Short mmCIF file of C-alpha atoms in Angstrom, two decimals:
data_model
loop_
_atom_site.label_atom_id
_atom_site.label_comp_id
_atom_site.label_asym_id
_atom_site.label_seq_id
_atom_site.Cartn_x
_atom_site.Cartn_y
_atom_site.Cartn_z
CA MET A 815 -57.53 166.33 -128.70
CA ASP A 816 -56.70 164.26 -125.61
CA ASN A 817 -55.66 166.81 -122.99
CA TYR A 818 -58.96 168.49 -122.03
CA GLU A 819 -58.80 166.82 -118.62
CA GLU A 820 -55.35 168.32 -118.08
CA ILE A 821 -56.63 171.77 -119.07
CA GLY A 822 -59.43 171.39 -116.54
CA GLU A 823 -56.92 170.44 -113.85
CA ARG A 824 -54.77 173.49 -114.58
CA LEU A 825 -57.79 175.78 -114.42
CA GLU A 826 -58.89 174.10 -111.17
CA GLU A 827 -55.54 175.01 -109.60
CA LEU A 828 -56.14 178.72 -110.16
CA PRO A 829 -57.62 180.78 -107.31
CA GLY A 830 -60.94 182.57 -107.67
CA LYS A 831 -63.80 182.12 -110.12
CA ILE A 832 -62.69 180.77 -113.49
CA GLY A 833 -64.78 180.15 -116.61
CA PHE A 834 -63.49 178.58 -119.83
CA TYR A 835 -64.95 177.77 -123.25
CA TYR A 836 -63.26 176.04 -126.18
CA GLU A 837 -64.77 175.06 -129.52
CA ASN A 838 -62.98 173.78 -132.63
CA MET A 839 -64.82 175.21 -135.63
CA VAL A 840 -63.78 172.35 -137.93
CA THR A 841 -64.18 169.25 -135.77
CA GLY A 842 -66.92 170.61 -133.50
CA GLU A 843 -65.02 169.48 -130.39
CA ARG A 844 -65.93 171.49 -127.31
CA PHE A 845 -64.62 171.72 -123.78
CA LEU A 846 -66.29 173.85 -121.12
CA TYR A 847 -65.15 174.52 -117.56
CA ARG A 848 -67.59 176.33 -115.25
CA ALA A 849 -68.70 178.15 -118.38
CA ASP A 850 -72.13 179.08 -117.00
CA GLU A 851 -70.81 180.95 -113.97
CA LYS A 852 -71.78 184.64 -113.97
CA LEU A 853 -68.69 186.80 -113.76
CA MET A 854 -67.93 190.51 -113.63
CA ALA A 855 -67.37 191.43 -117.24
CA ALA A 856 -64.77 194.20 -117.17
CA SER A 857 -64.15 195.27 -120.79
CA VAL A 858 -65.53 192.09 -122.39
CA ILE A 859 -68.97 193.76 -122.12
CA LYS A 860 -67.79 196.06 -124.92
CA LEU A 861 -68.40 193.23 -127.38
CA TYR A 862 -72.12 193.64 -126.82
CA VAL A 863 -72.00 197.42 -127.18
CA MET A 864 -70.30 196.81 -130.54
CA ALA A 865 -73.03 194.36 -131.58
CA ALA A 866 -75.76 196.86 -130.66
CA ALA A 867 -74.00 199.57 -132.67
CA PHE A 868 -73.69 197.33 -135.72
CA ARG A 869 -77.35 196.29 -135.48
CA ARG A 870 -78.34 199.95 -135.67
CA ILE A 871 -75.89 200.67 -138.48
CA ALA A 872 -77.28 197.71 -140.43
CA ASP A 873 -80.91 198.79 -140.11
CA GLY A 874 -80.26 202.48 -140.64
CA ARG A 875 -80.93 203.75 -137.11
CA LEU A 876 -77.28 204.77 -136.75
CA ASP A 877 -74.85 206.20 -139.30
CA ALA A 878 -71.34 204.72 -139.07
CA GLY A 879 -69.96 207.99 -140.45
CA GLN A 880 -71.87 210.25 -138.05
CA MET A 881 -69.47 212.70 -136.43
CA VAL A 882 -69.36 212.86 -132.65
CA THR A 883 -67.58 215.66 -130.78
CA THR A 884 -65.85 214.69 -127.55
CA SER A 885 -66.27 216.69 -124.35
CA LYS A 886 -64.33 216.72 -121.08
CA ALA A 887 -67.54 215.55 -119.43
CA ASP A 888 -67.15 212.29 -121.38
CA PHE A 889 -63.56 211.63 -120.29
CA VAL A 890 -62.89 208.73 -117.93
CA PRO A 891 -59.48 207.33 -116.92
CA SER A 892 -57.58 204.18 -117.68
CA CYS A 893 -57.83 202.27 -120.94
CA GLY A 894 -57.85 204.07 -124.25
CA ALA A 895 -56.70 207.24 -125.95
CA VAL A 896 -59.65 209.62 -126.27
CA ALA A 897 -59.43 211.01 -122.72
CA TYR A 898 -55.78 211.94 -123.32
CA LEU A 899 -56.51 213.93 -126.48
CA HIS A 900 -57.97 217.41 -126.80
CA GLU A 901 -61.57 218.23 -125.98
CA GLY A 902 -63.68 218.78 -129.06
CA LEU A 903 -62.06 215.97 -131.04
CA GLN A 904 -64.39 214.84 -133.83
CA VAL A 905 -64.62 211.11 -134.47
CA THR A 906 -67.12 208.93 -136.32
CA VAL A 907 -69.35 206.34 -134.71
CA LEU A 908 -67.25 203.63 -136.39
CA ASP A 909 -64.08 205.27 -134.98
CA LEU A 910 -65.60 205.03 -131.50
CA VAL A 911 -66.40 201.33 -131.98
CA THR A 912 -62.86 200.67 -133.23
CA LEU A 913 -61.25 202.53 -130.32
CA MET A 914 -63.54 200.73 -127.86
CA ILE A 915 -62.37 197.34 -129.15
CA ILE A 916 -58.73 197.63 -130.19
CA PHE A 917 -57.62 199.94 -127.34
CA SER A 918 -60.49 199.08 -124.96
CA ASP A 919 -61.22 202.82 -124.80
CA ASN A 920 -63.51 203.54 -121.84
CA THR A 921 -64.44 207.05 -122.98
CA ALA A 922 -65.39 205.82 -126.46
CA THR A 923 -67.48 203.08 -124.82
CA ASN A 924 -69.39 205.50 -122.60
CA ILE A 925 -70.11 207.82 -125.53
CA LEU A 926 -71.53 204.85 -127.45
CA ILE A 927 -73.62 203.73 -124.46
CA ASP A 928 -75.12 207.24 -124.28
CA LEU A 929 -75.67 207.31 -128.03
CA ILE A 930 -77.42 203.91 -128.20
CA GLY A 931 -78.92 203.71 -124.71
CA MET A 932 -78.17 201.19 -121.97
CA GLU A 933 -81.66 199.70 -122.03
CA GLU A 934 -81.45 199.33 -125.81
CA ILE A 935 -78.08 197.55 -125.55
CA ASN A 936 -79.59 195.09 -123.06
CA GLU A 937 -82.51 194.57 -125.43
CA GLU A 938 -79.96 193.71 -128.13
CA ILE A 939 -78.28 191.23 -125.78
CA ARG A 940 -81.66 189.52 -125.21
CA LEU A 941 -82.41 189.61 -128.95
CA LEU A 942 -79.15 187.73 -129.49
CA GLY A 943 -80.39 185.08 -127.07
CA PHE A 944 -78.11 185.75 -124.08
CA LYS A 945 -79.82 185.59 -120.69
CA ASP A 946 -76.87 185.91 -118.27
CA THR A 947 -75.06 188.82 -119.93
CA TRP A 948 -75.94 192.30 -118.62
CA LEU A 949 -74.78 195.88 -119.12
CA ARG A 950 -75.64 197.51 -115.79
CA ARG A 951 -73.30 200.49 -115.65
CA LYS A 952 -70.96 202.59 -117.76
CA MET A 953 -67.19 202.20 -117.67
CA PHE A 954 -65.40 203.62 -114.64
CA ASP A 955 -68.63 204.34 -112.78
CA VAL A 956 -66.95 204.10 -109.38
CA GLU A 957 -70.10 204.85 -107.37
CA LYS A 958 -72.20 202.11 -108.96
CA SER A 959 -69.27 199.71 -108.69
CA ARG A 960 -69.06 200.42 -104.94
CA GLN A 961 -72.77 199.61 -104.72
CA GLY A 962 -72.08 196.21 -106.27
CA ILE A 963 -73.69 197.10 -109.62
CA GLN A 964 -71.57 195.20 -112.14
CA ASN A 965 -71.72 194.22 -115.78
CA LEU A 966 -71.97 190.44 -116.18
CA ILE A 967 -70.87 187.76 -118.65
CA THR A 968 -70.39 184.00 -118.79
CA ALA A 969 -67.67 182.20 -120.71
CA LYS A 970 -70.29 180.14 -122.53
CA GLU A 971 -72.31 183.09 -123.76
CA VAL A 972 -69.17 184.85 -124.94
CA GLY A 973 -68.17 181.65 -126.73
CA VAL A 974 -71.53 181.50 -128.48
CA PHE A 975 -71.15 185.20 -129.38
CA PHE A 976 -67.90 184.36 -131.20
CA ARG A 977 -69.39 181.26 -132.82
CA ARG A 978 -72.12 183.41 -134.32
CA LEU A 979 -69.54 185.94 -135.49
CA TYR A 980 -67.56 183.15 -137.13
CA GLU A 981 -70.69 181.77 -138.80
CA GLY A 982 -71.69 185.24 -139.98
CA THR A 983 -75.00 185.24 -138.10
CA LEU A 984 -74.35 187.93 -135.48
CA VAL A 985 -76.58 190.78 -136.75
CA ASP A 986 -75.88 189.70 -140.36
CA GLU A 987 -72.99 188.36 -142.44
CA ALA A 988 -71.59 191.76 -143.47
CA SER A 989 -71.73 193.07 -139.89
CA SER A 990 -70.12 189.87 -138.56
CA ARG A 991 -67.23 190.22 -141.01
CA LYS A 992 -66.70 193.88 -140.07
CA MET A 993 -66.76 193.12 -136.35
CA LEU A 994 -64.24 190.30 -136.81
CA ALA A 995 -61.98 192.64 -138.78
CA ILE A 996 -62.01 195.15 -135.92
CA LEU A 997 -61.33 192.41 -133.36
CA GLY A 998 -58.47 191.22 -135.56
CA ASP A 999 -56.76 194.60 -135.12
CA GLN A 1000 -56.65 194.20 -131.33
CA GLN A 1001 -53.64 196.01 -129.82
CA LEU A 1002 -53.77 194.42 -126.35
CA ASN A 1003 -52.02 191.13 -127.01
CA GLY A 1004 -50.43 189.93 -123.79
CA LYS A 1005 -52.76 186.99 -123.06
CA ILE A 1006 -54.11 184.58 -125.71
CA PRO A 1007 -51.69 185.84 -128.41
CA PHE A 1008 -48.58 186.09 -126.22
CA TYR A 1009 -46.77 182.99 -127.53
CA LEU A 1010 -48.77 182.68 -130.76
CA LYS A 1011 -47.45 186.00 -132.06
CA ALA A 1012 -43.89 184.71 -131.77
CA LEU A 1013 -44.52 181.77 -134.11
CA PRO A 1014 -43.11 181.83 -137.66
CA ASP A 1015 -46.62 180.97 -138.92
CA GLU A 1016 -48.27 183.50 -136.60
CA PRO A 1017 -52.03 182.89 -136.76
CA GLU A 1018 -54.61 185.64 -137.03
CA ILE A 1019 -56.46 186.24 -133.78
CA ALA A 1020 -59.71 188.17 -133.32
CA HIS A 1021 -60.17 188.80 -129.61
CA LYS A 1022 -61.12 191.11 -126.75
CA THR A 1023 -59.50 191.42 -123.36
CA GLY A 1024 -60.86 192.64 -120.04
CA GLU A 1025 -59.16 193.47 -116.79
CA ASP A 1026 -59.64 195.13 -113.42
CA THR A 1027 -58.44 194.43 -109.90
CA GLY A 1028 -58.49 190.63 -109.55
CA ILE A 1029 -60.22 190.33 -112.93
CA THR A 1030 -58.69 189.14 -116.19
CA HIS A 1031 -60.31 187.88 -119.37
CA ASP A 1032 -59.36 187.18 -122.95
CA VAL A 1033 -61.89 185.80 -125.42
CA GLY A 1034 -61.83 185.26 -129.16
CA ILE A 1035 -61.03 183.18 -132.23
CA VAL A 1036 -57.61 181.79 -133.18
CA TYR A 1037 -57.36 181.14 -136.91
CA GLY A 1038 -55.22 178.43 -138.45
CA ARG A 1039 -55.66 175.06 -140.09
CA GLU A 1040 -58.55 174.49 -137.68
CA PRO A 1041 -59.90 177.80 -136.31
CA PHE A 1042 -61.08 177.61 -132.72
CA ILE A 1043 -62.87 179.76 -130.17
CA VAL A 1044 -61.25 180.10 -126.77
CA CYS A 1045 -62.60 182.13 -123.85
CA PHE A 1046 -60.75 182.60 -120.58
CA CYS A 1047 -62.66 184.47 -117.86
CA GLY A 1048 -61.46 185.07 -114.31
CA ASN A 1049 -62.66 186.96 -111.22
CA GLU A 1050 -60.97 187.22 -107.81
CA THR A 1051 -57.95 185.48 -109.25
CA ASP A 1052 -54.17 185.80 -109.44
CA THR A 1053 -54.15 187.76 -112.70
CA PRO A 1054 -50.48 187.34 -113.73
CA ARG A 1055 -50.65 183.61 -113.06
CA PHE A 1056 -53.92 183.18 -114.97
CA GLU A 1057 -52.58 185.21 -117.91
CA ARG A 1058 -49.57 182.89 -118.17
CA VAL A 1059 -51.97 179.94 -118.21
CA MET A 1060 -54.03 181.64 -120.95
CA ALA A 1061 -50.95 182.08 -123.12
CA GLU A 1062 -49.73 178.49 -122.55
CA ILE A 1063 -53.09 176.80 -123.18
CA SER A 1064 -53.75 178.91 -126.28
CA LEU A 1065 -50.39 177.86 -127.74
CA GLU A 1066 -51.05 174.20 -126.94
CA LEU A 1067 -54.52 174.29 -128.49
CA TYR A 1068 -53.13 175.88 -131.64
CA GLN A 1069 -50.24 173.38 -131.89
CA ASP A 1070 -52.71 170.54 -131.49
CA THR A 1071 -54.55 171.68 -134.64
CA LEU A 1072 -51.31 171.35 -136.63
CA ARG A 1073 -50.78 167.68 -135.83
#
């Protein structure tokens, strides 16, 4: 590919803090732009909650079919469905993971954080080898957010997370495949997939979004003739503008693999 410099220039034009990671899984080509910068994670941190859940399912500490009963005390606003359904709803642990990823459900996420433990999730993040990624608060914890306590990611560490998923080495091969299948059912598709989903040969995409005021992310794997990882991460930015850039660059990267 010969337009990495142009991609860098387009990212440079965006306001705020921008991180980007690209890796072609066939050719090994990589392009990183400020990929080590620590950024507020928004819902991308849910990837690591999922990994911690699957680690415990794999080693028997957690039962994927365990029933969990929801309570009004668990309900938090914004993304997801659980908080808008009746109290006392019974869902499995695997249901919670699925809702957390495909609808970015904040209530499901917080239930899982309580079930696994925040310290234990951070231990899992370290076990996976990530030093700049941190889960520091639950979703929609307004008080801690006001205090400046934020969950953190970098584009590079998220990119490596997806590389290990692709290679089947995140937790183990079976867990990696299951996590990719859940990510492939993502329902929030207005960023990386925006133009790709309109193509006659629409590629499969396994990805996770994140957003908040001035924050927008989309990170994942685009499958095709040459599957590639692409991670867009932005803080303090013009979110509609950055999301258009995400969609355009993702389409261009995919088209390049067809040449």
